[in-house]
XYZ file of C-alpha atoms in Angstrom:
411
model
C -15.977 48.252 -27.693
C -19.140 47.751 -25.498
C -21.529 49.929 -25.638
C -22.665 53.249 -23.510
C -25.686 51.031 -22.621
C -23.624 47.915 -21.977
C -21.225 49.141 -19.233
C -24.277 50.859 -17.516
C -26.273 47.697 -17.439
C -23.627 45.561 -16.479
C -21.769 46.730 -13.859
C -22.836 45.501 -10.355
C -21.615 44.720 -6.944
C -23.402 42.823 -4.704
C -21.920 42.961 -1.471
C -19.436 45.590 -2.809
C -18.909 49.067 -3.062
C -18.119 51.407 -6.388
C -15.769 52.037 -3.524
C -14.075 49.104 -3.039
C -13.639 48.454 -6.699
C -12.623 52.244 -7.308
C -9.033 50.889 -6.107
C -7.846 48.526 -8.488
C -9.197 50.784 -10.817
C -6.861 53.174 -9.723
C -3.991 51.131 -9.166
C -4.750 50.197 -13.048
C -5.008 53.655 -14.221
C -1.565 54.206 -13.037
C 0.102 50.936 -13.677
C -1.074 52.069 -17.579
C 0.302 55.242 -16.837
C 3.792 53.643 -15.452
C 4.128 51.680 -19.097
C 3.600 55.011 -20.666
C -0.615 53.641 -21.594
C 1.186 50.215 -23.324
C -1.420 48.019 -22.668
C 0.497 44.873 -24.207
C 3.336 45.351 -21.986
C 1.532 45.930 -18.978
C -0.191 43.004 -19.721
C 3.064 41.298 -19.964
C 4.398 42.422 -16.882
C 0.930 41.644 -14.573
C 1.353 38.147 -16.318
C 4.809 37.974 -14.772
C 4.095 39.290 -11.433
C 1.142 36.589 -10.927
C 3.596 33.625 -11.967
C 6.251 34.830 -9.764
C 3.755 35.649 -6.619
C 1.851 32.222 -6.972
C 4.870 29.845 -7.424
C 7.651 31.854 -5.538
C 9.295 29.484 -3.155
C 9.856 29.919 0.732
C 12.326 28.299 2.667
C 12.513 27.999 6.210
C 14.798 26.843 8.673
C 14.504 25.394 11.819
C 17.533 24.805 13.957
C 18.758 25.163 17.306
C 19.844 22.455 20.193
C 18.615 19.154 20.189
C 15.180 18.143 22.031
C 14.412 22.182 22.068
C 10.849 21.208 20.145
C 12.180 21.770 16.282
C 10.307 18.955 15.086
C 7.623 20.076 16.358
C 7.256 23.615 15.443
C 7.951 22.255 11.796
C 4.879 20.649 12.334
C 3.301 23.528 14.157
C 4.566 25.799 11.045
C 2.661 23.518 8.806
C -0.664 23.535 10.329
C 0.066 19.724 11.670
C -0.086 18.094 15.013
C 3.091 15.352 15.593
C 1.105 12.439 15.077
C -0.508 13.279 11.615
C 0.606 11.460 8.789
C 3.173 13.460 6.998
C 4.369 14.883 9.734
C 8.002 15.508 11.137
C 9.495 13.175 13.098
C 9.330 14.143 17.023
C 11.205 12.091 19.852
C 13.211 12.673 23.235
C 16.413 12.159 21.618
C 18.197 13.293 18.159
C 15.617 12.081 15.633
C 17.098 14.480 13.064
C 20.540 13.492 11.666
C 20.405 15.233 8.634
C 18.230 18.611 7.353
C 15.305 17.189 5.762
C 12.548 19.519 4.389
C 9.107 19.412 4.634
C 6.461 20.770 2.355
C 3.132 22.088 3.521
C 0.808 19.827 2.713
C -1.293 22.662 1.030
C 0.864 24.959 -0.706
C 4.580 22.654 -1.130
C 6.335 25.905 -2.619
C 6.674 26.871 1.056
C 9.217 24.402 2.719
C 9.950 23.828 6.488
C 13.178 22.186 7.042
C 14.095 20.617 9.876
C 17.922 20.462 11.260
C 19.828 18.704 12.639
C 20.738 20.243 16.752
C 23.109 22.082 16.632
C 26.004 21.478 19.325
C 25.282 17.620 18.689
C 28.286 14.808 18.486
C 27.172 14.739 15.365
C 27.543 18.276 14.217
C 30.237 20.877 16.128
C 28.930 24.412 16.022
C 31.916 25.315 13.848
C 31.496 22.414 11.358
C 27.204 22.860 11.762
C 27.127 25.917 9.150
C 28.769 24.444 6.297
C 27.030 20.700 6.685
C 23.413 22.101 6.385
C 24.185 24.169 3.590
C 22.856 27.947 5.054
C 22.847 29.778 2.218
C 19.942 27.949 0.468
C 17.148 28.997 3.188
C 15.624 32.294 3.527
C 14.837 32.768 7.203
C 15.823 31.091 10.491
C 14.046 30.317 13.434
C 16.609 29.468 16.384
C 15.097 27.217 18.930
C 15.903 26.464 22.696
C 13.286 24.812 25.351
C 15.369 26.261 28.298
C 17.609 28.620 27.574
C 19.649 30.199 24.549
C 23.315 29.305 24.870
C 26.801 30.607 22.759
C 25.676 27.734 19.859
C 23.025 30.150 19.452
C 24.363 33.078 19.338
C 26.982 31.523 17.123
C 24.482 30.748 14.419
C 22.836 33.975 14.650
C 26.034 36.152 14.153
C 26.491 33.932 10.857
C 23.137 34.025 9.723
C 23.164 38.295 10.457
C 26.069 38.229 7.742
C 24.678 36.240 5.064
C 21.979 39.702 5.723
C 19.285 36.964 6.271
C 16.382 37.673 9.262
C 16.615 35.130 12.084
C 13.861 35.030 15.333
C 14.670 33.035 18.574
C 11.800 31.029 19.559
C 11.516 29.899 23.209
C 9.338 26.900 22.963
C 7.259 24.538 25.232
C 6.091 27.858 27.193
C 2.984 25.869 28.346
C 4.812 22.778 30.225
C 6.874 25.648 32.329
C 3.029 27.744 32.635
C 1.272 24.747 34.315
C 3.340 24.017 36.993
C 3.402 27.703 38.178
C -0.604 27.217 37.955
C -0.101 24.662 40.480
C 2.194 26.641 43.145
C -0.101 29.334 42.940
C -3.072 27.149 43.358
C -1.586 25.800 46.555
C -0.193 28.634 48.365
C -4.200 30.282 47.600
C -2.671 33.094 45.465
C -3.609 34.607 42.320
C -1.378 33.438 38.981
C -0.653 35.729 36.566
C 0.430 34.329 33.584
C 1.802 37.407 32.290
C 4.259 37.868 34.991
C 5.353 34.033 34.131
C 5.930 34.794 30.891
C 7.786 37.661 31.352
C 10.114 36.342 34.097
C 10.811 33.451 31.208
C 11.314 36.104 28.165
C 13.841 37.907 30.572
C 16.006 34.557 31.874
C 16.160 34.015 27.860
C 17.054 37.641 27.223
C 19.298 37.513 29.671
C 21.218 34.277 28.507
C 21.500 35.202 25.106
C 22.755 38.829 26.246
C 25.545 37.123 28.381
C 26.163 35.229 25.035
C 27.143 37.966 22.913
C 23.767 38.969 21.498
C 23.258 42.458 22.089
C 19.770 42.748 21.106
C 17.994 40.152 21.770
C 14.059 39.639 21.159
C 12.536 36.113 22.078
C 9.256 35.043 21.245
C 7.583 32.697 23.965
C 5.209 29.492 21.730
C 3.594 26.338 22.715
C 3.732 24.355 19.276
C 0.037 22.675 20.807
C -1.769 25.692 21.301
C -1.312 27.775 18.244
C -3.806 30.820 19.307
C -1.714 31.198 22.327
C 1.547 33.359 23.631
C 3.678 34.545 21.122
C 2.974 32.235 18.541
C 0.272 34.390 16.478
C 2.901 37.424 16.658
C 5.856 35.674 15.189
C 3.724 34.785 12.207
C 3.394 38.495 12.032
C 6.704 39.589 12.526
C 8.287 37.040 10.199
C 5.524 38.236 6.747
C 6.324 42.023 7.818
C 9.690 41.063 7.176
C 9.877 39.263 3.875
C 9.684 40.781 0.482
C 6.113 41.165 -1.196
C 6.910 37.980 -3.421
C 8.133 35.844 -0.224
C 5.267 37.104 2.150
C 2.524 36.226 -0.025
C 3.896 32.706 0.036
C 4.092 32.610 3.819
C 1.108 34.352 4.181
C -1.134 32.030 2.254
C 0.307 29.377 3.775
C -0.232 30.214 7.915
C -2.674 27.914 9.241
C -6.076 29.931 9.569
C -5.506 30.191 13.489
C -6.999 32.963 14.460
C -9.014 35.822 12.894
C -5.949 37.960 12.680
C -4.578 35.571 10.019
C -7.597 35.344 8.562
C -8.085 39.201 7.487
C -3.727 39.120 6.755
C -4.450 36.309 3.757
C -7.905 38.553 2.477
C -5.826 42.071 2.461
C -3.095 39.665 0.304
C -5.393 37.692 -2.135
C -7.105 41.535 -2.248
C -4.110 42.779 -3.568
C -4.169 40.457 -6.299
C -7.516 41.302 -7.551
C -6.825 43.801 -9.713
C -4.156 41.629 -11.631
C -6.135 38.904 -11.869
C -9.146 40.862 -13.175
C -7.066 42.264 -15.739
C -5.377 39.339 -16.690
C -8.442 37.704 -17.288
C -10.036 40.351 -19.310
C -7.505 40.097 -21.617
C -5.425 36.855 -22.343
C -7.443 33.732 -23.176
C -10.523 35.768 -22.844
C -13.247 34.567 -24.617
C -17.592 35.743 -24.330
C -19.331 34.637 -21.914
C -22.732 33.320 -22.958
C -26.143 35.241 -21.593
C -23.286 38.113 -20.590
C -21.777 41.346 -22.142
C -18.388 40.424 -20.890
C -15.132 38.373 -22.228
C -13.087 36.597 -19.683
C -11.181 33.224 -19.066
C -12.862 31.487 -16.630
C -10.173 28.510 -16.477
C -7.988 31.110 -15.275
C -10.846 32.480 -12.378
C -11.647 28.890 -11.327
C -7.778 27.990 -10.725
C -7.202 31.758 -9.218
C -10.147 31.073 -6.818
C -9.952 27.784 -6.084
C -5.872 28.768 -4.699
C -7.917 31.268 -3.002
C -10.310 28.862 -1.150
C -7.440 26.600 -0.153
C -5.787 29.370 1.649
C -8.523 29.718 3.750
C -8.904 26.818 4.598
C -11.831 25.372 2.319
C -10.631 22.332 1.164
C -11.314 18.579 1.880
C -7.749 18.059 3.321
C -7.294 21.357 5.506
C -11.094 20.567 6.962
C -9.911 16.473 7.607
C -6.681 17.999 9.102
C -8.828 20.319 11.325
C -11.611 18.118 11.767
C -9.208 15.180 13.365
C -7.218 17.868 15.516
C -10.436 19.467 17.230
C -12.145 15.135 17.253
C -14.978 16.707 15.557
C -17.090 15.366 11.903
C -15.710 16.670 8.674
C -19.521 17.286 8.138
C -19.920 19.492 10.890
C -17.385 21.964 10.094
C -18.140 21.807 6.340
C -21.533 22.745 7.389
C -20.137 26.123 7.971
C -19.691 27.010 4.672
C -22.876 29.126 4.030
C -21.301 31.705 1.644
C -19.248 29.570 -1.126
C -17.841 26.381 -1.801
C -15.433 23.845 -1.111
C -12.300 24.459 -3.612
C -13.054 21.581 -5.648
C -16.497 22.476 -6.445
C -15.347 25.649 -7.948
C -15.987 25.382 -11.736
C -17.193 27.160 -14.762
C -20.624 26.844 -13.400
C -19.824 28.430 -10.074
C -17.836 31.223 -11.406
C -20.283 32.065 -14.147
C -22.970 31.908 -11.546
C -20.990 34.852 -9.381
C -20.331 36.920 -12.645
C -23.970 37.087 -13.552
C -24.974 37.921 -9.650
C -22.228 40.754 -10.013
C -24.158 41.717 -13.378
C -27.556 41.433 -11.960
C -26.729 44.206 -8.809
C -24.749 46.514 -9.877
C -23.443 49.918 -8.841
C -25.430 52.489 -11.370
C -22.423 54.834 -11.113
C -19.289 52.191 -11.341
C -19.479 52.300 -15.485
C -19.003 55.998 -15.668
C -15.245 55.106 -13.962
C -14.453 52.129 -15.970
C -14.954 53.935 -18.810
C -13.056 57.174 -17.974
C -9.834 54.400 -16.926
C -10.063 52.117 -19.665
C -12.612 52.067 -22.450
C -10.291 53.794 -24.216
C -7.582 51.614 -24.433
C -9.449 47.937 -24.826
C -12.792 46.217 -25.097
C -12.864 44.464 -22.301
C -13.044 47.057 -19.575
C -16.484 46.049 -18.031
C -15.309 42.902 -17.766
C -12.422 43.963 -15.789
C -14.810 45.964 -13.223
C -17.132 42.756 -13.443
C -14.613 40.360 -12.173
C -12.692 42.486 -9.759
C -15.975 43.216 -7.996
C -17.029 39.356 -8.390
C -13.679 38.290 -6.989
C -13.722 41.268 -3.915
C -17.252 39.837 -3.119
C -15.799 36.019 -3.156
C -13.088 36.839 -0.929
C -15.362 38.402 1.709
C -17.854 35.639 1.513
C -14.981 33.247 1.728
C -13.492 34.923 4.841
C -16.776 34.873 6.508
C -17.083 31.232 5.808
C -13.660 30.582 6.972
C -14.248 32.673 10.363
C -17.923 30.219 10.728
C -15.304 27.293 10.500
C -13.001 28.444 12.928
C -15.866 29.220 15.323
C -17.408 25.631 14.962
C -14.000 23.993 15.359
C -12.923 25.679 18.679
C -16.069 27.424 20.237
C -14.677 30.933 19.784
C-alpha cells in the first residue's frame, strides 16, 4: 500500500484538472461497485472490453450502379486519393467484377469493400444479393451519380430486413456545382450553392420516393473535397449509429478531416482512459524506477502509440497527407510541438510524461484516489497517475493534430 505521504506527493496533472480525472475515477468506483468490489473480475472484464474495442472488425459496403463513384468513395472512406498506391481501382466503365475489400491502410480491422454495380450484365438485381454475399457486411452505403433508381431501392428494402443501417450517397456533387457557377457567372447573378444543393437532394428524394422508398434521406459528397457538403455529416451519422464496439473502430479510423473529427476520436480514446489506466496498474505492472508508482509501460507505449496513429501522427498518414496537399513531409511534421511521432513513443517517452504528471500535481487529487481505491489495491496512485498522464497526451496530441491540419490546408 503506498503511503499517506506517497499519494499526496505524487499525484499531479499538468495540463489537467482533479476534474477531469475525477471521472474515470468515478466510472471506476462504480464499475467496482457493478462486480460487487471484485477487483479480479473487474479486472478481467476491462481486459476483455479493451481486446474487443481495439481489434473489433468493421465492414463496409459500397454498392450501387456502375460508374456512380464507388471506387472512389472506397478510397475517399480510406483517407486515399485514386491514384495512391493501394488504392481502389477507379475507371469510366465496370472496373469491379467481383466485391473485393479494402483495408485502411492504418487500422486494416476496418474494411471497405467495393461491389460490383448493381443492375450490371454481369449481376441482375435479383441474382446481385446472393453473389456478394450481404450478410457478412455491417453497413451499406448505396451510391448513384445521377439519380437513385428501383435497383436501389431494391437493395435497400433487403438490406432494411437483414435489420442492417444503409445511407444513400449522391456523389460527384461538385462536377454538377461548377457548371451552375458558370450560368450564374454569365447571366451576372448571384449563385447560391445552397439552393443547388438542395434542388439536387430533392430530384434524388424525389426519385427514390417514386421508387418505393418512403423515407428517403440522401447525403450530397464530392469524394475530392472531403471537408465539403455532406461528406463530414455522413461520417457522423454512420458512428451515431453503430454499436460502442463498431463505432470506436470507425471512429478511429475517419481520416482527420476536419476539427469535428478530430474532437469525435479524443471524446473516444477519452473513454478508454480509465480502462487503460487500470489495466495498467494492475496486470504486468511492475515499479517504475525514480517513481512511487507500478505500471506496464509496454502496454502504455502500444495504447498510445494506437492513439497517435489515429490522429494522424504517423510517418505513413503524414506521407499520405503530405503528397495529397504537394507539400514536404518535413513541413507538416514540423507541427508537432506537443508529442511525438507514433514510432518514437517508447519507454523513455512514456516514463518522461509519468514523471511530468508526478512533478505537477493536483494537491487535492490523492484524497479521491484514496477514498475510491486504496482500499482495495496498491496501485491506486498509479491509476490516477496514468489516467491524468494519458488525458494530458490526448489533448496535446489533438492540438498537434489540429497544427497539422492547419499547415496542410491553410485553415
Amino acid at each position: 500500500m503506498e503511503s499517506h505521504q506517497q499519494l499526496r506527493r505524487n499525484t499531479m496533472g499538468s495540463g489537467t484538472s482533479t476534474e477531469d480525472i475525477g471521472k474515470p475515477l468515478e466510472e471506476l468506483k462504480a464499475a467496482l461497485e457493478s462486480e460487487n468490489n471484485d477487483l479480479s473480475k473487474l479486472i478481467e472484464r476491462t481486459v476483455q472490453d479493451l481486446n474487443s474495442l481495439t481489434n473489433a472488425k468493421l465492414d463496409i459496403a459500397i454498392t450501387g450502379v456502375s460508374g456512380a463513384g464507388k471506387s472512389s468513395l472506397v478510397n475517399a472512406l480510406r483517407g486515399m486519393t485514386d491514384d495512391e498506391e493501394g488504392a481502389a481501382e477507379t475507371g469510366v466503365i465496370q472496373t469491379t467484377m467481383a466485391a473485393k475489400g479494402y483495408p485502411h491502410p492504418t487500422f486494416p480491422n476496418v474494411t471497405l469493400w467495393d461491389l460490383p454495380g448493381v443492375g450490371t450484365r454481369e449481376f441482375e438485381a435479383k441474382e446481385y444479393l446472393e453473389k456478394v454475399h450481404f450478410t457478412k457486411y455491417d453497413f451499406f452505403i448505396i451510391v448513384a451519380s445521377v439519380r437513385f433508381t428501383e435497383n436501389e431501392v431494391l437493395l435497400a428494402q433487403e438490406i432494411h430486413k437483414m435489420n442492417k443501417k444503409f445511407y444513400y450517397v449522391r456523389t460527384k456533387v461538385d462536377a454538377d456545382i461548377e457548371p451552375e457557377r458558370r450560368k450564374a457567372k454569365g447571366r451576372k447573378e448571384t449563385f447560391r450553392e445552397e439552393k443547388t444543393l438542395e434542388t439536387i437532394r430533392e430530384y434524388c428524394c424525389d426519385n427514390l420516393a417514386k421508387a418505393g422508398e418512403s423515407h428517403p434521406r440522401v447525403f450530397l459528397v464530392s469524394c475530392h473535397y472531403w471537408s465539403r457538403y455532406d461528406f463530414q455529416l455522413l461520417l457522423e451519422v454512420m458512428g451515431s449509429e453503430l454499436d460502442e464496439i463498431k463505432r470506436y473502430a470507425l471512429i478511429t479510423a475517419l481520416s482527420n478531416s476536419s476539427r469535428g473529427i478530430l474532437k469525435k476520436k479524443k471524446a473516444a480514446m477519452e473513454a478508454l482512459v480509465g480502462k487503460v489506466a487500470l489495466v495498467s496498474s494492475t496486470t504486468g505492472a511492475v515499479p517504475v524506477p525514480g517513481l512511487f508508482l507500478v505500471c506496464n509501460i509496454p502496454f502504455l507505449e502500444a495504447i498510445m502509440r494506437d492513439f497517435s496513429k489515429a490522429y494522424g501522427l504517423d510517418e505513413d498518414s503524414l506521407c499520405r497527407l503530405a503528397d495529397q496537399v504537394s507539400k514536404p513531409v518535413l513541413v507538416l511534421s514540423s507541427a508537432i510541438k506537443k508529442t511525438r511521432i507514433a514510432s518514437q513513443i517508447d519507454s523513455e517517452f512514456v516514463k518522461s510524461l509519468l514523471s511530468k504528471t508526478c512533478m505537477y500535481g493536483g494537491i487535492n487529487l490523492w484524497e479521491r484516489t484514496l477514498i475510491v481505491l486504496s482500499y482495495l489495491f496498491g496501485g491506486a496512485n498509479s491509476f490516477a497517475a496514468v489516467s491524468q498522464m494519458l488525458q494530458s497526451f490526448l489533448a496535446d496530441a489533438e492540438e498537434d493534430a489540429v497544427n497539422i491540419l492547419a499547415t496542410a490546408f491553410g485553415n
